[in-house]
Amino acid sequence: MKYTEISHFSHPQHKLKFENSEFPFKCDGCKEVGIGSRYKCTMCDFDLHMHCAIPAPKIFHSFYTKCSFQFFSRPPGDKPRFCNACERDVTGFVYHCKDCGFDLHPCCAKLPMVLNDGEIKLYLYRKVSASCLKCGRKGRSWTYRSSCKKYNLHVACVKDMLMENWQGYIGEKSARKFHTRIPSLKNTLLIHNGRKSKSKIGWEMAGLALQFVISAVLGDPTTLIAGVIGSMISKAW
Ligand SMILES: [Zn+2]
Ligand SMILES: [Zn+2]
Ligand SMILES: [Zn+2]
Ligand SMILES: [Zn+2]
Ligand SMILES: [Zn+2]
């Protein structure tokens, strides 16, 4: 459900307006990166992912059938917490299962089980026993896997990649800087993977897979956003 304007408990002084951002932003709810749909207070430069702006009090996830995840605006307890999906720290909004102590970022909890644009289909798994395109490791965090099973990408690795590349940019308004930072996504993949002999077609497919996973991980898996990122990546590819 999309509203053009909402009031939010985390920013009671002003209304938040819905907008589409083609540049990355830092969500003031979960403290993670976002792109695409967001709720914003322009006066204070306060941003929320759609999933963070309109959270459900309680959710269930098909990977953890016995769990009931409750929404918290800050991580419960004093111990540092991390997200079971992406392995990153939980420092803001979180879905938490009291029984098991599992945590999920709001956007991670809402990662689509299937990303499909007609050409490429990626399925979300809790664990995959094949090497990740970026880190080469097996297991680890949640993974998107192509239907041909050739491409596996950890949700954690996609987030790492974005943080490495966008560090220092997030929150700034310069679009130029953002564009110049995109090409290093390709370098990251090549350096860590070392499969230089791979055919160009293979890399294009990997790039396509990557752009879908990126937009999903950033909280808005729409084709529009995938297209925006895609056009920037393909320039570099
Ligand atoms: Zn958020
Ligand atoms: Zn405000
Ligand atoms: Zn549980
Ligand atoms: Zn997460
Ligand atoms: Zn990986």
mmCIF file of C-alpha atoms and ligand atoms in Angstrom:
data_model
loop_
_atom_site.group_PDB
_atom_site.id
_atom_site.type_symbol
_atom_site.label_atom_id
_atom_site.label_comp_id
_atom_site.label_asym_id
_atom_site.label_seq_id
_atom_site.Cartn_x
_atom_site.Cartn_y
_atom_site.Cartn_z
ATOM 1 C CA MET A 1 0.000 0.000 0.000
ATOM 2 C CA LYS A 2 1.410 3.371 -1.055
ATOM 3 C CA TYR A 3 0.373 6.705 0.486
ATOM 4 C CA THR A 4 1.493 10.060 -0.861
ATOM 5 C CA GLU A 5 1.943 11.454 2.647
ATOM 6 C CA ILE A 6 2.258 9.804 6.053
ATOM 7 C CA SER A 7 2.899 10.635 9.680
ATOM 8 C CA HIS A 8 5.557 8.456 11.259
ATOM 9 C CA PHE A 9 6.348 7.842 14.935
ATOM 10 C CA SER A 10 10.079 8.221 14.278
ATOM 11 C CA HIS A 11 9.616 11.745 12.916
ATOM 12 C CA PRO A 12 6.483 13.139 14.531
ATOM 13 C CA GLN A 13 7.256 16.822 13.870
ATOM 14 C CA HIS A 14 6.642 16.667 10.099
ATOM 15 C CA LYS A 15 4.737 14.669 7.515
ATOM 16 C CA LEU A 16 6.768 12.411 5.214
ATOM 17 C CA LYS A 17 6.142 12.528 1.491
ATOM 18 C CA PHE A 18 6.416 9.599 -0.881
ATOM 19 C CA GLU A 19 8.931 9.978 -3.686
ATOM 20 C CA ASN A 20 11.128 8.010 -6.010
ATOM 21 C CA SER A 21 14.844 8.472 -5.632
ATOM 22 C CA GLU A 22 17.160 7.283 -8.362
ATOM 23 C CA PHE A 23 20.118 7.958 -6.103
ATOM 24 C CA PRO A 24 21.021 6.020 -3.014
ATOM 25 C CA PHE A 25 19.983 7.336 0.374
ATOM 26 C CA LYS A 26 20.547 6.248 3.959
ATOM 27 C CA CYS A 27 17.354 5.182 5.697
ATOM 28 C CA ASP A 28 16.939 6.908 9.053
ATOM 29 C CA GLY A 29 14.870 3.973 10.281
ATOM 30 C CA CYS A 30 17.002 0.887 9.730
ATOM 31 C CA LYS A 31 20.219 2.878 8.951
ATOM 32 C CA GLU A 32 20.762 0.835 5.792
ATOM 33 C CA VAL A 33 21.094 2.065 2.199
ATOM 34 C CA GLY A 34 18.098 2.474 -0.053
ATOM 35 C CA ILE A 35 17.119 3.463 -3.554
ATOM 36 C CA GLY A 36 13.800 3.997 -5.322
ATOM 37 C CA SER A 37 10.651 4.351 -3.224
ATOM 38 C CA ARG A 38 11.078 6.316 -0.033
ATOM 39 C CA TYR A 39 9.238 8.557 2.403
ATOM 40 C CA LYS A 40 11.049 11.823 2.934
ATOM 41 C CA CYS A 41 10.955 14.983 5.018
ATOM 42 C CA THR A 42 12.736 17.478 2.782
ATOM 43 C CA MET A 43 13.014 20.036 5.549
ATOM 44 C CA CYS A 44 15.103 17.741 7.745
ATOM 45 C CA ASP A 45 16.522 15.470 5.047
ATOM 46 C CA PHE A 46 14.946 12.519 6.822
ATOM 47 C CA ASP A 47 14.418 9.365 4.733
ATOM 48 C CA LEU A 48 12.681 6.057 5.261
ATOM 49 C CA HIS A 49 12.480 2.956 3.072
ATOM 50 C CA MET A 50 8.933 2.087 2.202
ATOM 51 C CA HIS A 51 9.261 -1.081 4.292
ATOM 52 C CA CYS A 52 10.491 0.988 7.233
ATOM 53 C CA ALA A 53 7.823 3.667 6.834
ATOM 54 C CA ILE A 54 4.956 1.214 6.892
ATOM 55 C CA PRO A 55 6.109 -1.729 9.009
ATOM 56 C CA ALA A 56 3.861 -4.568 10.085
ATOM 57 C CA PRO A 57 3.742 -5.090 13.879
ATOM 58 C CA LYS A 58 4.434 -8.794 13.337
ATOM 59 C CA ILE A 59 5.653 -10.844 10.387
ATOM 60 C CA PHE A 60 6.437 -14.424 9.500
ATOM 61 C CA HIS A 61 9.132 -15.671 7.146
ATOM 62 C CA SER A 62 9.124 -18.871 5.126
ATOM 63 C CA PHE A 63 12.823 -19.522 5.986
ATOM 64 C CA TYR A 64 12.035 -19.612 9.707
ATOM 65 C CA THR A 65 8.679 -21.313 9.949
ATOM 66 C CA LYS A 66 8.707 -21.477 13.752
ATOM 67 C CA CYS A 67 9.490 -17.807 14.218
ATOM 68 C CA SER A 68 7.260 -14.880 14.793
ATOM 69 C CA PHE A 69 9.101 -11.628 14.131
ATOM 70 C CA GLN A 70 8.067 -8.509 15.973
ATOM 71 C CA PHE A 71 8.880 -4.987 14.843
ATOM 72 C CA PHE A 72 11.217 -2.916 17.057
ATOM 73 C CA SER A 73 12.334 0.646 16.393
ATOM 74 C CA ARG A 74 15.703 -0.157 17.973
ATOM 75 C CA PRO A 75 17.457 -3.496 18.529
ATOM 76 C CA PRO A 76 16.272 -5.097 21.783
ATOM 77 C CA GLY A 77 18.784 -5.841 24.573
ATOM 78 C CA ASP A 78 22.354 -4.509 25.027
ATOM 79 C CA LYS A 79 24.226 -7.072 22.941
ATOM 80 C CA PRO A 80 25.212 -6.128 19.371
ATOM 81 C CA ARG A 81 22.784 -7.709 16.947
ATOM 82 C CA PHE A 82 23.164 -8.711 13.321
ATOM 83 C CA CYS A 83 20.758 -9.494 10.544
ATOM 84 C CA ASN A 84 20.307 -13.172 9.701
ATOM 85 C CA ALA A 85 19.762 -12.346 6.046
ATOM 86 C CA CYS A 86 22.644 -9.992 5.227
ATOM 87 C CA GLU A 87 24.955 -10.401 8.260
ATOM 88 C CA ARG A 88 25.236 -6.656 8.755
ATOM 89 C CA ASP A 89 24.774 -4.932 12.104
ATOM 90 C CA VAL A 90 21.310 -4.086 13.217
ATOM 91 C CA THR A 91 21.360 -0.535 14.557
ATOM 92 C CA GLY A 92 17.846 0.685 13.905
ATOM 93 C CA PHE A 93 14.469 -0.716 12.873
ATOM 94 C CA VAL A 94 14.412 -4.496 13.063
ATOM 95 C CA TYR A 95 12.137 -7.531 13.054
ATOM 96 C CA HIS A 96 13.139 -9.692 15.986
ATOM 97 C CA CYS A 97 12.087 -13.186 17.072
ATOM 98 C CA LYS A 98 12.102 -13.309 20.859
ATOM 99 C CA ASP A 99 12.284 -17.104 21.032
ATOM 100 C CA CYS A 100 15.361 -17.620 18.841
ATOM 101 C CA GLY A 101 16.943 -14.192 18.924
ATOM 102 C CA PHE A 102 16.874 -13.973 15.138
ATOM 103 C CA ASP A 103 16.927 -10.517 13.561
ATOM 104 C CA LEU A 104 15.962 -9.236 10.130
ATOM 105 C CA HIS A 105 16.296 -5.735 8.699
ATOM 106 C CA PRO A 106 12.877 -4.630 7.434
ATOM 107 C CA CYS A 107 14.124 -4.645 3.829
ATOM 108 C CA CYS A 108 15.811 -8.013 4.257
ATOM 109 C CA ALA A 109 12.624 -9.459 5.693
ATOM 110 C CA LYS A 110 10.800 -8.317 2.575
ATOM 111 C CA LEU A 111 13.334 -9.561 0.003
ATOM 112 C CA PRO A 112 11.340 -11.173 -2.798
ATOM 113 C CA MET A 113 11.635 -14.967 -3.010
ATOM 114 C CA VAL A 114 11.810 -14.672 -6.788
ATOM 115 C CA LEU A 115 13.199 -11.882 -8.953
ATOM 116 C CA ASN A 116 11.939 -12.254 -12.467
ATOM 117 C CA ASP A 117 12.112 -9.954 -15.453
ATOM 118 C CA GLY A 118 11.240 -12.575 -18.062
ATOM 119 C CA GLU A 119 14.839 -13.022 -19.156
ATOM 120 C CA ILE A 120 16.482 -13.953 -15.925
ATOM 121 C CA LYS A 121 14.969 -15.546 -12.856
ATOM 122 C CA LEU A 122 16.631 -15.466 -9.458
ATOM 123 C CA TYR A 123 15.485 -17.416 -6.441
ATOM 124 C CA LEU A 124 16.234 -16.559 -2.843
ATOM 125 C CA TYR A 125 17.764 -19.316 -0.698
ATOM 126 C CA ARG A 126 18.676 -19.393 2.953
ATOM 127 C CA LYS A 127 21.942 -21.145 2.068
ATOM 128 C CA VAL A 128 23.472 -22.296 -1.201
ATOM 129 C CA SER A 129 26.294 -24.821 -1.515
ATOM 130 C CA ALA A 130 27.827 -23.187 -4.587
ATOM 131 C CA SER A 131 30.403 -20.409 -4.858
ATOM 132 C CA CYS A 132 29.235 -16.839 -4.673
ATOM 133 C CA LEU A 133 30.032 -14.681 -7.686
ATOM 134 C CA LYS A 134 31.687 -12.086 -5.505
ATOM 135 C CA CYS A 135 33.434 -13.756 -2.575
ATOM 136 C CA GLY A 136 33.743 -17.275 -3.946
ATOM 137 C CA ARG A 137 32.579 -18.703 -0.630
ATOM 138 C CA LYS A 138 29.758 -21.182 -0.078
ATOM 139 C CA GLY A 139 27.119 -21.011 2.603
ATOM 140 C CA ARG A 140 27.246 -17.718 4.503
ATOM 141 C CA SER A 141 24.196 -15.466 4.189
ATOM 142 C CA TRP A 142 20.995 -15.612 2.180
ATOM 143 C CA THR A 143 21.738 -16.032 -1.511
ATOM 144 C CA TYR A 144 20.076 -15.222 -4.800
ATOM 145 C CA ARG A 145 20.596 -17.985 -7.319
ATOM 146 C CA SER A 146 19.759 -17.899 -11.014
ATOM 147 C CA SER A 147 17.414 -20.550 -12.368
ATOM 148 C CA CYS A 148 20.320 -21.876 -14.471
ATOM 149 C CA LYS A 149 22.208 -22.217 -11.129
ATOM 150 C CA LYS A 150 25.296 -20.550 -12.641
ATOM 151 C CA TYR A 151 25.027 -17.302 -10.714
ATOM 152 C CA ASN A 152 24.968 -17.149 -6.956
ATOM 153 C CA LEU A 153 25.196 -13.923 -5.031
ATOM 154 C CA HIS A 154 25.148 -13.515 -1.282
ATOM 155 C CA VAL A 155 22.833 -10.794 -0.066
ATOM 156 C CA ALA A 156 25.708 -9.907 2.291
ATOM 157 C CA CYS A 157 28.151 -9.535 -0.592
ATOM 158 C CA VAL A 158 25.821 -7.282 -2.540
ATOM 159 C CA LYS A 159 25.476 -5.049 0.493
ATOM 160 C CA ASP A 160 29.259 -5.046 1.081
ATOM 161 C CA MET A 161 29.796 -4.108 -2.524
ATOM 162 C CA LEU A 162 27.378 -1.204 -2.323
ATOM 163 C CA MET A 163 28.880 0.058 0.911
ATOM 164 C CA GLU A 164 32.422 -0.129 -0.462
ATOM 165 C CA ASN A 165 31.445 1.728 -3.582
ATOM 166 C CA TRP A 166 29.100 4.244 -2.114
ATOM 167 C CA GLN A 167 30.981 5.050 1.076
ATOM 168 C CA GLY A 168 31.263 8.762 1.404
ATOM 169 C CA TYR A 169 28.593 9.333 -1.172
ATOM 170 C CA ILE A 170 25.486 8.298 0.759
ATOM 171 C CA GLY A 171 23.605 11.327 1.901
ATOM 172 C CA GLU A 172 25.342 13.729 -0.476
ATOM 173 C CA LYS A 173 23.360 15.210 -3.280
ATOM 174 C CA SER A 174 25.926 15.062 -6.047
ATOM 175 C CA ALA A 175 24.706 12.813 -8.837
ATOM 176 C CA ARG A 176 27.998 13.078 -10.688
ATOM 177 C CA LYS A 177 29.900 11.463 -7.885
ATOM 178 C CA PHE A 178 27.448 8.608 -7.831
ATOM 179 C CA HIS A 179 27.926 7.928 -11.538
ATOM 180 C CA THR A 180 31.684 7.880 -11.291
ATOM 181 C CA ARG A 181 31.508 5.369 -8.487
ATOM 182 C CA ILE A 182 29.409 2.794 -10.278
ATOM 183 C CA PRO A 183 32.140 1.278 -12.512
ATOM 184 C CA SER A 184 33.991 -0.105 -9.540
ATOM 185 C CA LEU A 185 31.159 -2.597 -9.067
ATOM 186 C CA LYS A 186 32.559 -4.360 -12.089
ATOM 187 C CA ASN A 187 36.118 -4.170 -10.794
ATOM 188 C CA THR A 188 35.081 -5.551 -7.458
ATOM 189 C CA LEU A 189 33.528 -8.539 -9.125
ATOM 190 C CA LEU A 190 36.488 -9.158 -11.400
ATOM 191 C CA ILE A 191 39.141 -8.763 -8.739
ATOM 192 C CA HIS A 192 37.475 -10.963 -6.195
ATOM 193 C CA ASN A 193 36.375 -13.525 -8.672
ATOM 194 C CA GLY A 194 39.426 -13.713 -10.876
ATOM 195 C CA ARG A 195 37.574 -15.492 -13.664
ATOM 196 C CA LYS A 196 38.995 -13.363 -16.425
ATOM 197 C CA SER A 197 38.442 -15.960 -19.097
ATOM 198 C CA LYS A 198 34.686 -15.778 -18.711
ATOM 199 C CA SER A 199 32.884 -14.890 -21.886
ATOM 200 C CA LYS A 200 31.384 -11.449 -22.337
ATOM 201 C CA ILE A 201 27.916 -12.955 -22.481
ATOM 202 C CA GLY A 202 28.538 -14.537 -19.132
ATOM 203 C CA TRP A 203 29.449 -11.206 -17.633
ATOM 204 C CA GLU A 204 26.448 -9.502 -19.126
ATOM 205 C CA MET A 205 24.225 -12.094 -17.551
ATOM 206 C CA ALA A 206 26.035 -11.735 -14.271
ATOM 207 C CA GLY A 207 25.575 -7.985 -14.519
ATOM 208 C CA LEU A 208 21.900 -8.425 -15.153
ATOM 209 C CA ALA A 209 21.603 -10.736 -12.192
ATOM 210 C CA LEU A 210 23.526 -8.257 -10.059
ATOM 211 C CA GLN A 211 21.318 -5.302 -10.908
ATOM 212 C CA PHE A 212 18.183 -7.164 -9.871
ATOM 213 C CA VAL A 213 19.691 -8.277 -6.634
ATOM 214 C CA ILE A 214 20.963 -4.754 -5.946
ATOM 215 C CA SER A 215 17.569 -3.147 -6.364
ATOM 216 C CA ALA A 216 15.930 -5.825 -4.229
ATOM 217 C CA VAL A 217 18.528 -5.460 -1.496
ATOM 218 C CA LEU A 218 18.026 -1.694 -1.537
ATOM 219 C CA GLY A 219 14.385 -2.195 -0.716
ATOM 220 C CA ASP A 220 12.711 -1.626 -4.051
ATOM 221 C CA PRO A 221 12.842 -4.495 -6.531
ATOM 222 C CA THR A 222 10.982 -2.737 -9.318
ATOM 223 C CA THR A 223 12.044 -2.984 -12.928
ATOM 224 C CA LEU A 224 12.195 0.778 -13.148
ATOM 225 C CA ILE A 225 14.951 0.957 -10.581
ATOM 226 C CA ALA A 226 16.650 -2.118 -11.940
ATOM 227 C CA GLY A 227 16.682 -0.290 -15.253
ATOM 228 C CA VAL A 228 18.248 2.819 -13.764
ATOM 229 C CA ILE A 229 21.018 0.858 -12.094
ATOM 230 C CA GLY A 230 21.298 -1.388 -15.113
ATOM 231 C CA SER A 231 21.921 1.427 -17.538
ATOM 232 C CA MET A 232 24.672 2.758 -15.284
ATOM 233 C CA ILE A 233 26.282 -0.630 -14.856
ATOM 234 C CA SER A 234 26.104 -1.512 -18.534
ATOM 235 C CA LYS A 235 28.072 1.624 -19.363
ATOM 236 C CA ALA A 236 30.855 0.258 -17.236
ATOM 237 C CA TRP A 237 30.467 -3.362 -18.165
HETATM 238 ZN ZN ZN B 1 15.038 1.314 6.267
HETATM 239 ZN ZN ZN B 2 11.221 16.933 9.346
HETATM 240 ZN ZN ZN B 3 12.335 -17.709 16.167
HETATM 241 ZN ZN ZN B 4 19.747 -7.416 6.637
HETATM 242 ZN ZN ZN B 5 29.545 -13.851 -1.359
#
